PDB file of C-alpha atoms and ligand atoms in Angstrom:
ATOM      1  CA  MET A   1      28.364 -11.067  12.349  1.00  0.00           C
ATOM      2  CA  SER A   2      25.676 -13.627  12.976  1.00  0.00           C
ATOM      3  CA  ALA A   3      25.963 -16.183  15.693  1.00  0.00           C
ATOM      4  CA  ALA A   4      23.699 -17.856  18.185  1.00  0.00           C
ATOM      5  CA  THR A   5      25.367 -17.637  21.536  1.00  0.00           C
ATOM      6  CA  THR A   6      24.438 -18.099  25.147  1.00  0.00           C
ATOM      7  CA  ALA A   7      24.123 -14.987  27.280  1.00  0.00           C
ATOM      8  CA  SER A   8      26.374 -14.478  30.212  1.00  0.00           C
ATOM      9  CA  ALA A   9      26.496 -11.777  32.833  1.00  0.00           C
ATOM     10  CA  ARG A  10      28.719  -9.699  30.614  1.00  0.00           C
ATOM     11  CA  SER A  11      28.092  -7.992  27.322  1.00  0.00           C
ATOM     12  CA  SER A  12      28.252 -10.317  24.342  1.00  0.00           C
ATOM     13  CA  LYS A  13      30.842  -8.002  22.857  1.00  0.00           C
ATOM     14  CA  GLY A  14      33.166  -9.044  25.661  1.00  0.00           C
ATOM     15  CA  ILE A  15      33.256  -5.549  27.063  1.00  0.00           C
ATOM     16  CA  GLU A  16      32.744  -5.051  30.778  1.00  0.00           C
ATOM     17  CA  THR A  17      31.192  -1.605  30.764  1.00  0.00           C
ATOM     18  CA  GLU A  18      30.250   0.295  33.857  1.00  0.00           C
ATOM     19  CA  GLY A  19      26.497   0.732  34.155  1.00  0.00           C
ATOM     20  CA  ARG A  20      24.777   3.943  35.147  1.00  0.00           C
ATOM     21  CA  SER A  21      23.078   4.248  38.516  1.00  0.00           C
ATOM     22  CA  PRO A  22      19.269   3.892  38.723  1.00  0.00           C
ATOM     23  CA  GLU A  23      19.072   7.623  39.470  1.00  0.00           C
ATOM     24  CA  GLU A  24      21.000   8.466  36.306  1.00  0.00           C
ATOM     25  CA  LEU A  25      18.846   6.115  34.258  1.00  0.00           C
ATOM     26  CA  ARG A  26      15.609   7.541  35.623  1.00  0.00           C
ATOM     27  CA  GLU A  27      16.885  11.041  34.867  1.00  0.00           C
ATOM     28  CA  LEU A  28      17.493  10.020  31.250  1.00  0.00           C
ATOM     29  CA  VAL A  29      13.955   8.634  31.039  1.00  0.00           C
ATOM     30  CA  SER A  30      12.349  11.760  32.434  1.00  0.00           C
ATOM     31  CA  HIS A  31      14.357  14.000  30.097  1.00  0.00           C
ATOM     32  CA  TRP A  32      14.177  11.980  26.872  1.00  0.00           C
ATOM     33  CA  GLY A  33      10.799  10.252  27.271  1.00  0.00           C
ATOM     34  CA  ALA A  34       8.789  13.267  26.150  1.00  0.00           C
ATOM     35  CA  GLU A  35      11.466  14.369  23.674  1.00  0.00           C
ATOM     36  CA  LEU A  36      11.374  11.095  21.745  1.00  0.00           C
ATOM     37  CA  GLU A  37       7.669  10.269  22.095  1.00  0.00           C
ATOM     38  CA  LEU A  38       6.934  11.276  18.488  1.00  0.00           C
ATOM     39  CA  ALA A  39      10.332  10.389  16.995  1.00  0.00           C
ATOM     40  CA  PRO A  40      10.724   7.810  14.209  1.00  0.00           C
ATOM     41  CA  ALA A  41      11.657   4.323  15.426  1.00  0.00           C
ATOM     42  CA  GLU A  42      15.095   4.567  13.802  1.00  0.00           C
ATOM     43  CA  ASP A  43      15.861   7.774  15.749  1.00  0.00           C
ATOM     44  CA  ILE A  44      14.769   6.145  19.005  1.00  0.00           C
ATOM     45  CA  ILE A  45      17.122   3.213  18.438  1.00  0.00           C
ATOM     46  CA  GLU A  46      19.900   5.565  17.377  1.00  0.00           C
ATOM     47  CA  TRP A  47      19.467   7.554  20.599  1.00  0.00           C
ATOM     48  CA  ALA A  48      19.512   4.389  22.727  1.00  0.00           C
ATOM     49  CA  ALA A  49      22.627   3.053  21.005  1.00  0.00           C
ATOM     50  CA  ALA A  50      24.422   6.402  21.336  1.00  0.00           C
ATOM     51  CA  THR A  51      23.393   6.766  24.974  1.00  0.00           C
ATOM     52  CA  PHE A  52      23.998   3.248  26.256  1.00  0.00           C
ATOM     53  CA  GLY A  53      26.479   1.779  23.762  1.00  0.00           C
ATOM     54  CA  ALA A  54      27.171  -1.905  24.482  1.00  0.00           C
ATOM     55  CA  ARG A  55      24.761  -1.728  27.418  1.00  0.00           C
ATOM     56  CA  PHE A  56      21.765  -1.555  25.059  1.00  0.00           C
ATOM     57  CA  CYS A  57      20.139  -4.646  23.546  1.00  0.00           C
ATOM     58  CA  VAL A  58      17.046  -5.602  21.595  1.00  0.00           C
ATOM     59  CA  THR A  59      14.772  -8.450  22.630  1.00  0.00           C
ATOM     60  CA  SER A  60      12.748 -10.525  20.196  1.00  0.00           C
ATOM     61  CA  SER A  61      10.170 -13.268  20.650  1.00  0.00           C
ATOM     62  CA  MET A  62      10.587 -14.179  16.970  1.00  0.00           C
ATOM     63  CA  GLY A  63       6.989 -13.530  15.986  1.00  0.00           C
ATOM     64  CA  ASP A  64       8.596 -11.414  13.319  1.00  0.00           C
ATOM     65  CA  ALA A  65      11.982  -9.822  12.838  1.00  0.00           C
ATOM     66  CA  VAL A  66      10.785  -6.225  12.418  1.00  0.00           C
ATOM     67  CA  LEU A  67      12.520  -4.777  15.471  1.00  0.00           C
ATOM     68  CA  ALA A  68      15.674  -6.861  14.957  1.00  0.00           C
ATOM     69  CA  HIS A  69      15.817  -5.803  11.302  1.00  0.00           C
ATOM     70  CA  LEU A  70      15.221  -2.150  12.069  1.00  0.00           C
ATOM     71  CA  ALA A  71      17.798  -2.123  14.871  1.00  0.00           C
ATOM     72  CA  SER A  72      20.367  -3.889  12.694  1.00  0.00           C
ATOM     73  CA  THR A  73      20.076  -1.199  10.029  1.00  0.00           C
ATOM     74  CA  VAL A  74      20.866   1.465  12.629  1.00  0.00           C
ATOM     75  CA  VAL A  75      23.390  -0.518  14.709  1.00  0.00           C
ATOM     76  CA  PRO A  76      24.867  -3.445  12.760  1.00  0.00           C
ATOM     77  CA  GLY A  77      26.010  -6.169  15.151  1.00  0.00           C
ATOM     78  CA  ILE A  78      23.573  -5.167  17.876  1.00  0.00           C
ATOM     79  CA  ASP A  79      22.776  -7.752  20.554  1.00  0.00           C
ATOM     80  CA  VAL A  80      19.385  -9.389  19.944  1.00  0.00           C
ATOM     81  CA  VAL A  81      18.261 -11.408  22.956  1.00  0.00           C
ATOM     82  CA  PHE A  82      15.937 -14.361  22.428  1.00  0.00           C
ATOM     83  CA  LEU A  83      14.441 -16.239  25.349  1.00  0.00           C
ATOM     84  CA  ASP A  84      14.303 -19.973  24.666  1.00  0.00           C
ATOM     85  CA  THR A  85      11.769 -21.262  27.175  1.00  0.00           C
ATOM     86  CA  GLY A  86      12.076 -24.848  25.955  1.00  0.00           C
ATOM     87  CA  TYR A  87       8.423 -24.745  24.971  1.00  0.00           C
ATOM     88  CA  HIS A  88       8.609 -22.860  21.671  1.00  0.00           C
ATOM     89  CA  PHE A  89       7.029 -23.952  18.397  1.00  0.00           C
ATOM     90  CA  VAL A  90       9.515 -25.368  15.914  1.00  0.00           C
ATOM     91  CA  GLU A  91       8.605 -22.461  13.619  1.00  0.00           C
ATOM     92  CA  THR A  92       9.734 -19.979  16.263  1.00  0.00           C
ATOM     93  CA  MET A  93      13.093 -21.711  16.636  1.00  0.00           C
ATOM     94  CA  GLY A  94      13.404 -21.752  12.847  1.00  0.00           C
ATOM     95  CA  THR A  95      12.726 -18.022  12.701  1.00  0.00           C
ATOM     96  CA  ARG A  96      15.390 -17.493  15.370  1.00  0.00           C
ATOM     97  CA  ASP A  97      17.890 -19.468  13.284  1.00  0.00           C
ATOM     98  CA  ALA A  98      16.974 -17.567  10.121  1.00  0.00           C
ATOM     99  CA  VAL A  99      17.405 -14.215  11.879  1.00  0.00           C
ATOM    100  CA  ALA A 100      20.812 -15.322  13.186  1.00  0.00           C
ATOM    101  CA  SER A 101      22.003 -16.354   9.755  1.00  0.00           C
ATOM    102  CA  THR A 102      20.590 -13.503   7.648  1.00  0.00           C
ATOM    103  CA  LEU A 103      20.696 -10.319   9.734  1.00  0.00           C
ATOM    104  CA  PRO A 104      23.795  -8.460  10.925  1.00  0.00           C
ATOM    105  CA  VAL A 105      22.971  -9.015  14.586  1.00  0.00           C
ATOM    106  CA  ASN A 106      24.580 -10.811  17.493  1.00  0.00           C
ATOM    107  CA  LEU A 107      21.816 -13.231  18.389  1.00  0.00           C
ATOM    108  CA  MET A 108      21.929 -14.348  21.999  1.00  0.00           C
ATOM    109  CA  THR A 109      19.774 -17.263  23.083  1.00  0.00           C
ATOM    110  CA  ILE A 110      19.134 -17.319  26.794  1.00  0.00           C
ATOM    111  CA  THR A 111      17.688 -20.277  28.642  1.00  0.00           C
ATOM    112  CA  PRO A 112      16.092 -20.892  32.054  1.00  0.00           C
ATOM    113  CA  ALA A 113      18.114 -22.378  34.910  1.00  0.00           C
ATOM    114  CA  GLN A 114      16.316 -25.704  34.551  1.00  0.00           C
ATOM    115  CA  SER A 115      15.446 -27.693  31.444  1.00  0.00           C
ATOM    116  CA  VAL A 116      11.785 -28.628  30.987  1.00  0.00           C
ATOM    117  CA  ALA A 117      12.554 -32.151  32.232  1.00  0.00           C
ATOM    118  CA  GLU A 118      14.302 -30.800  35.339  1.00  0.00           C
ATOM    119  CA  GLN A 119      11.417 -28.454  36.011  1.00  0.00           C
ATOM    120  CA  ASP A 120       8.974 -31.359  35.693  1.00  0.00           C
ATOM    121  CA  THR A 121      10.975 -33.264  38.291  1.00  0.00           C
ATOM    122  CA  THR A 122      11.106 -30.319  40.688  1.00  0.00           C
ATOM    123  CA  TYR A 123       7.585 -28.932  40.332  1.00  0.00           C
ATOM    124  CA  GLY A 124       5.589 -31.742  38.727  1.00  0.00           C
ATOM    125  CA  THR A 125       4.719 -32.349  35.105  1.00  0.00           C
ATOM    126  CA  ASP A 126       3.310 -29.485  33.041  1.00  0.00           C
ATOM    127  CA  LEU A 127       3.742 -26.599  35.433  1.00  0.00           C
ATOM    128  CA  PHE A 128       2.206 -24.431  32.697  1.00  0.00           C
ATOM    129  CA  ARG A 129      -1.105 -26.095  33.588  1.00  0.00           C
ATOM    130  CA  THR A 130      -0.846 -26.200  37.355  1.00  0.00           C
ATOM    131  CA  ASP A 131       0.825 -22.833  37.965  1.00  0.00           C
ATOM    132  CA  PRO A 132       1.408 -20.842  34.764  1.00  0.00           C
ATOM    133  CA  ASP A 133       2.531 -17.748  36.674  1.00  0.00           C
ATOM    134  CA  LEU A 134       5.332 -19.718  38.320  1.00  0.00           C
ATOM    135  CA  CYS A 135       6.174 -21.372  35.005  1.00  0.00           C
ATOM    136  CA  CYS A 136       6.470 -17.952  33.333  1.00  0.00           C
ATOM    137  CA  LYS A 137       8.527 -16.660  36.237  1.00  0.00           C
ATOM    138  CA  LEU A 138      10.986 -19.552  35.992  1.00  0.00           C
ATOM    139  CA  ARG A 139      11.175 -19.773  32.214  1.00  0.00           C
ATOM    140  CA  LYS A 140      10.769 -16.135  31.143  1.00  0.00           C
ATOM    141  CA  VAL A 141      10.871 -13.440  33.809  1.00  0.00           C
ATOM    142  CA  GLN A 142      13.911 -14.599  35.808  1.00  0.00           C
ATOM    143  CA  PRO A 143      16.098 -15.618  32.837  1.00  0.00           C
ATOM    144  CA  LEU A 144      15.453 -12.273  31.138  1.00  0.00           C
ATOM    145  CA  ALA A 145      16.176 -10.348  34.340  1.00  0.00           C
ATOM    146  CA  ASP A 146      19.449 -12.280  34.678  1.00  0.00           C
ATOM    147  CA  ALA A 147      20.421 -11.591  31.061  1.00  0.00           C
ATOM    148  CA  LEU A 148      19.643  -7.892  31.378  1.00  0.00           C
ATOM    149  CA  THR A 149      22.169  -7.407  34.166  1.00  0.00           C
ATOM    150  CA  ALA A 150      24.698  -6.802  31.371  1.00  0.00           C
ATOM    151  CA  TYR A 151      22.636  -3.877  30.063  1.00  0.00           C
ATOM    152  CA  ASP A 152      21.236  -0.513  31.148  1.00  0.00           C
ATOM    153  CA  ALA A 153      18.501  -0.433  28.510  1.00  0.00           C
ATOM    154  CA  TRP A 154      16.531  -2.949  26.475  1.00  0.00           C
ATOM    155  CA  ALA A 155      14.285  -2.523  23.469  1.00  0.00           C
ATOM    156  CA  THR A 156      11.033  -4.392  23.061  1.00  0.00           C
ATOM    157  CA  GLY A 157       8.618  -4.743  20.173  1.00  0.00           C
ATOM    158  CA  LEU A 158       5.637  -3.665  22.324  1.00  0.00           C
ATOM    159  CA  ARG A 159       2.975  -1.801  20.374  1.00  0.00           C
ATOM    160  CA  ARG A 160       0.015   0.086  21.823  1.00  0.00           C
ATOM    161  CA  ALA A 161      -2.189  -1.196  19.001  1.00  0.00           C
ATOM    162  CA  GLU A 162      -1.747  -4.822  20.062  1.00  0.00           C
ATOM    163  CA  THR A 163      -4.147  -4.882  22.999  1.00  0.00           C
ATOM    164  CA  HIS A 164      -5.771  -2.429  25.344  1.00  0.00           C
ATOM    165  CA  ASN A 165      -3.630  -3.421  28.305  1.00  0.00           C
ATOM    166  CA  ARG A 166      -0.506  -2.322  26.405  1.00  0.00           C
ATOM    167  CA  VAL A 167      -1.946   1.109  25.804  1.00  0.00           C
ATOM    168  CA  ILE A 168       0.411   2.802  28.213  1.00  0.00           C
ATOM    169  CA  ALA A 169       3.685   1.423  26.795  1.00  0.00           C
ATOM    170  CA  PRO A 170       5.877   4.526  26.710  1.00  0.00           C
ATOM    171  CA  VAL A 171       8.460   4.940  23.970  1.00  0.00           C
ATOM    172  CA  ILE A 172      11.122   5.511  26.634  1.00  0.00           C
ATOM    173  CA  GLY A 173      10.085   4.183  30.035  1.00  0.00           C
ATOM    174  CA  TRP A 174      11.511   3.198  33.397  1.00  0.00           C
ATOM    175  CA  ASP A 175      11.276  -0.507  34.152  1.00  0.00           C
ATOM    176  CA  ALA A 176      11.268  -0.278  37.930  1.00  0.00           C
ATOM    177  CA  LYS A 177      11.282  -4.031  38.507  1.00  0.00           C
ATOM    178  CA  LYS A 178      14.418  -4.561  36.461  1.00  0.00           C
ATOM    179  CA  GLY A 179      15.970  -1.167  37.166  1.00  0.00           C
ATOM    180  CA  LYS A 180      16.459  -0.642  33.420  1.00  0.00           C
ATOM    181  CA  VAL A 181      15.390   1.783  30.744  1.00  0.00           C
ATOM    182  CA  LYS A 182      12.771   0.135  28.572  1.00  0.00           C
ATOM    183  CA  VAL A 183      12.652   1.334  24.987  1.00  0.00           C
ATOM    184  CA  SER A 184       9.670   0.606  22.746  1.00  0.00           C
ATOM    185  CA  PRO A 185      10.529   2.059  19.338  1.00  0.00           C
ATOM    186  CA  LEU A 186       7.425   0.529  17.722  1.00  0.00           C
ATOM    187  CA  ALA A 187       4.994   1.649  20.446  1.00  0.00           C
ATOM    188  CA  ARG A 188       3.097   3.980  18.119  1.00  0.00           C
ATOM    189  CA  TRP A 189       3.140   1.681  15.078  1.00  0.00           C
ATOM    190  CA  SER A 190      -0.170   0.418  13.701  1.00  0.00           C
ATOM    191  CA  ASP A 191      -0.661  -3.082  12.298  1.00  0.00           C
ATOM    192  CA  GLU A 192      -0.568  -1.522   8.826  1.00  0.00           C
ATOM    193  CA  GLN A 193       2.800   0.132   9.479  1.00  0.00           C
ATOM    194  CA  VAL A 194       4.252  -3.181  10.632  1.00  0.00           C
ATOM    195  CA  GLN A 195       2.953  -4.941   7.542  1.00  0.00           C
ATOM    196  CA  ARG A 196       4.294  -2.204   5.271  1.00  0.00           C
ATOM    197  CA  TYR A 197       7.742  -2.438   6.866  1.00  0.00           C
ATOM    198  CA  ILE A 198       7.722  -6.220   6.421  1.00  0.00           C
ATOM    199  CA  THR A 199       6.734  -5.941   2.764  1.00  0.00           C
ATOM    200  CA  ASP A 200       9.061  -3.071   1.903  1.00  0.00           C
ATOM    201  CA  ASN A 201      12.070  -4.702   3.543  1.00  0.00           C
ATOM    202  CA  GLY A 202      11.419  -8.404   2.997  1.00  0.00           C
ATOM    203  CA  VAL A 203      11.510  -8.970   6.752  1.00  0.00           C
ATOM    204  CA  LEU A 204      11.415 -12.497   8.165  1.00  0.00           C
ATOM    205  CA  VAL A 205       8.088 -13.467   9.714  1.00  0.00           C
ATOM    206  CA  ASN A 206       7.306 -16.549  11.770  1.00  0.00           C
ATOM    207  CA  PRO A 207       5.183 -18.732   9.417  1.00  0.00           C
ATOM    208  CA  LEU A 208       2.664 -19.257  12.212  1.00  0.00           C
ATOM    209  CA  MET A 209       1.671 -15.608  11.830  1.00  0.00           C
ATOM    210  CA  TYR A 210       0.035 -16.580   8.538  1.00  0.00           C
ATOM    211  CA  ASP A 211      -1.549 -19.676  10.029  1.00  0.00           C
ATOM    212  CA  GLY A 212      -3.901 -18.170  12.611  1.00  0.00           C
ATOM    213  CA  TYR A 213      -1.368 -17.179  15.271  1.00  0.00           C
ATOM    214  CA  PRO A 214      -1.134 -13.366  15.318  1.00  0.00           C
ATOM    215  CA  SER A 215       0.546 -13.528  18.736  1.00  0.00           C
ATOM    216  CA  ILE A 216       2.998 -16.354  19.364  1.00  0.00           C
ATOM    217  CA  GLY A 217       4.192 -17.572  22.719  1.00  0.00           C
ATOM    218  CA  CYS A 218       5.015 -21.007  24.095  1.00  0.00           C
ATOM    219  CA  ALA A 219       3.280 -23.855  22.278  1.00  0.00           C
ATOM    220  CA  PRO A 220       1.312 -25.200  25.272  1.00  0.00           C
ATOM    221  CA  CYS A 221      -0.098 -21.741  26.030  1.00  0.00           C
ATOM    222  CA  THR A 222      -0.886 -20.478  22.524  1.00  0.00           C
ATOM    223  CA  ARG A 223      -3.804 -21.423  20.314  1.00  0.00           C
ATOM    224  CA  ARG A 224      -5.055 -20.303  16.930  1.00  0.00           C
ATOM    225  CA  VAL A 225      -7.495 -17.390  16.899  1.00  0.00           C
ATOM    226  CA  ALA A 226     -10.432 -16.880  14.571  1.00  0.00           C
ATOM    227  CA  PRO A 227     -10.375 -14.012  12.066  1.00  0.00           C
ATOM    228  CA  GLY A 228     -11.431 -10.802  13.822  1.00  0.00           C
ATOM    229  CA  GLU A 229     -10.606 -12.091  17.309  1.00  0.00           C
ATOM    230  CA  ASP A 230      -8.256 -10.076  19.514  1.00  0.00           C
ATOM    231  CA  ALA A 231      -4.714 -10.925  18.430  1.00  0.00           C
ATOM    232  CA  ARG A 232      -3.680 -11.927  21.938  1.00  0.00           C
ATOM    233  CA  SER A 233      -6.813 -13.909  22.758  1.00  0.00           C
ATOM    234  CA  GLY A 234      -4.978 -17.092  21.802  1.00  0.00           C
ATOM    235  CA  ARG A 235      -2.493 -16.635  24.647  1.00  0.00           C
ATOM    236  CA  TRP A 236      -3.403 -18.561  27.828  1.00  0.00           C
ATOM    237  CA  ALA A 237      -6.886 -18.982  26.357  1.00  0.00           C
ATOM    238  CA  GLY A 238      -9.520 -20.047  28.879  1.00  0.00           C
ATOM    239  CA  THR A 239      -7.648 -18.474  31.797  1.00  0.00           C
ATOM    240  CA  THR A 240      -7.522 -14.967  33.249  1.00  0.00           C
ATOM    241  CA  LYS A 241      -3.795 -14.724  32.513  1.00  0.00           C
ATOM    242  CA  THR A 242      -2.951 -12.210  29.779  1.00  0.00           C
ATOM    243  CA  GLU A 243       0.768 -11.443  30.230  1.00  0.00           C
ATOM    244  CA  CYS A 244       3.817 -13.482  31.178  1.00  0.00           C
ATOM    245  CA  GLY A 245       5.115 -10.882  33.631  1.00  0.00           C
ATOM    246  CA  ILE A 246       8.035  -9.619  31.573  1.00  0.00           C
ATOM    247  CA  HIS A 247       6.229  -6.360  30.891  1.00  0.00           C
ATOM    248  CA  SER A 248       4.436  -5.856  34.200  1.00  0.00           C
TER     249      SER A 248
HETATM  250  S1  SF4 B   1       3.900 -19.238  28.379  1.00  0.00           S
HETATM  251 FE1  SF4 B   1       3.229 -21.219  29.245  1.00  0.00          FE
HETATM  252  S2  SF4 B   1       4.883 -22.694  28.845  1.00  0.00           S
HETATM  253 FE2  SF4 B   1       5.698 -20.622  28.479  1.00  0.00          FE
HETATM  254  S3  SF4 B   1       6.682 -20.066  30.367  1.00  0.00           S
HETATM  255 FE3  SF4 B   1       4.597 -19.256  30.497  1.00  0.00          FE
HETATM  256  S4  SF4 B   1       3.312 -20.866  31.444  1.00  0.00           S
HETATM  257 FE4  SF4 B   1       5.308 -21.778  30.844  1.00  0.00          FE
END
């Protein structure tokens, strides 16, 4: 099953499943967080799928398809949520389309409430320049929060090796802002492990990754980095902003 769809407030599988309470979810985190800290990524995904069923999804920014590929081998047909901000590189959209057509996943493209043109009319042209935090809130944070209402747990591709400020990403954590369990199966993976998985499994990679963009976000806020530079230094370069707010 491979289809690009638009997220709604219900599970993409058409199943209205009752979610657990925040207390129950936090209890799961405190019990399983330590238990799974050293577990292989496949086992972490397997646990999440067994625990949350249709109320578990994977998110992908389409820098590469490692997490989507790995999750699809454990749970064929799993929901993979992609956030289309309206500002992505064409290569990122192409990677999204390739993932949808080649992996056994249910790709869900979610979009902000306003198009870029509507946002320009409401807030002025190029909000990413005048108020990038608000732009990220409108185009990333809020749409993802809305999409995640259909789920109790979401998986991210966060890795501790990426930058120092991601050092604390737990494998199983409590996302207090969203009231969800946040699963980071790749948290302990090194750059070498990621590359090995890509090579061994022929995983799709955004072509920009091989063109000086080791971390890919929206086109207006992402620049090439020089060899040896911090991978995320090309994001919001020249500003103090380092994260979009999805993970804070
Ligand atoms: S990364 Fe830039 S363009 Fe994308 S939502 Fe944030 S501020 Fe807007």
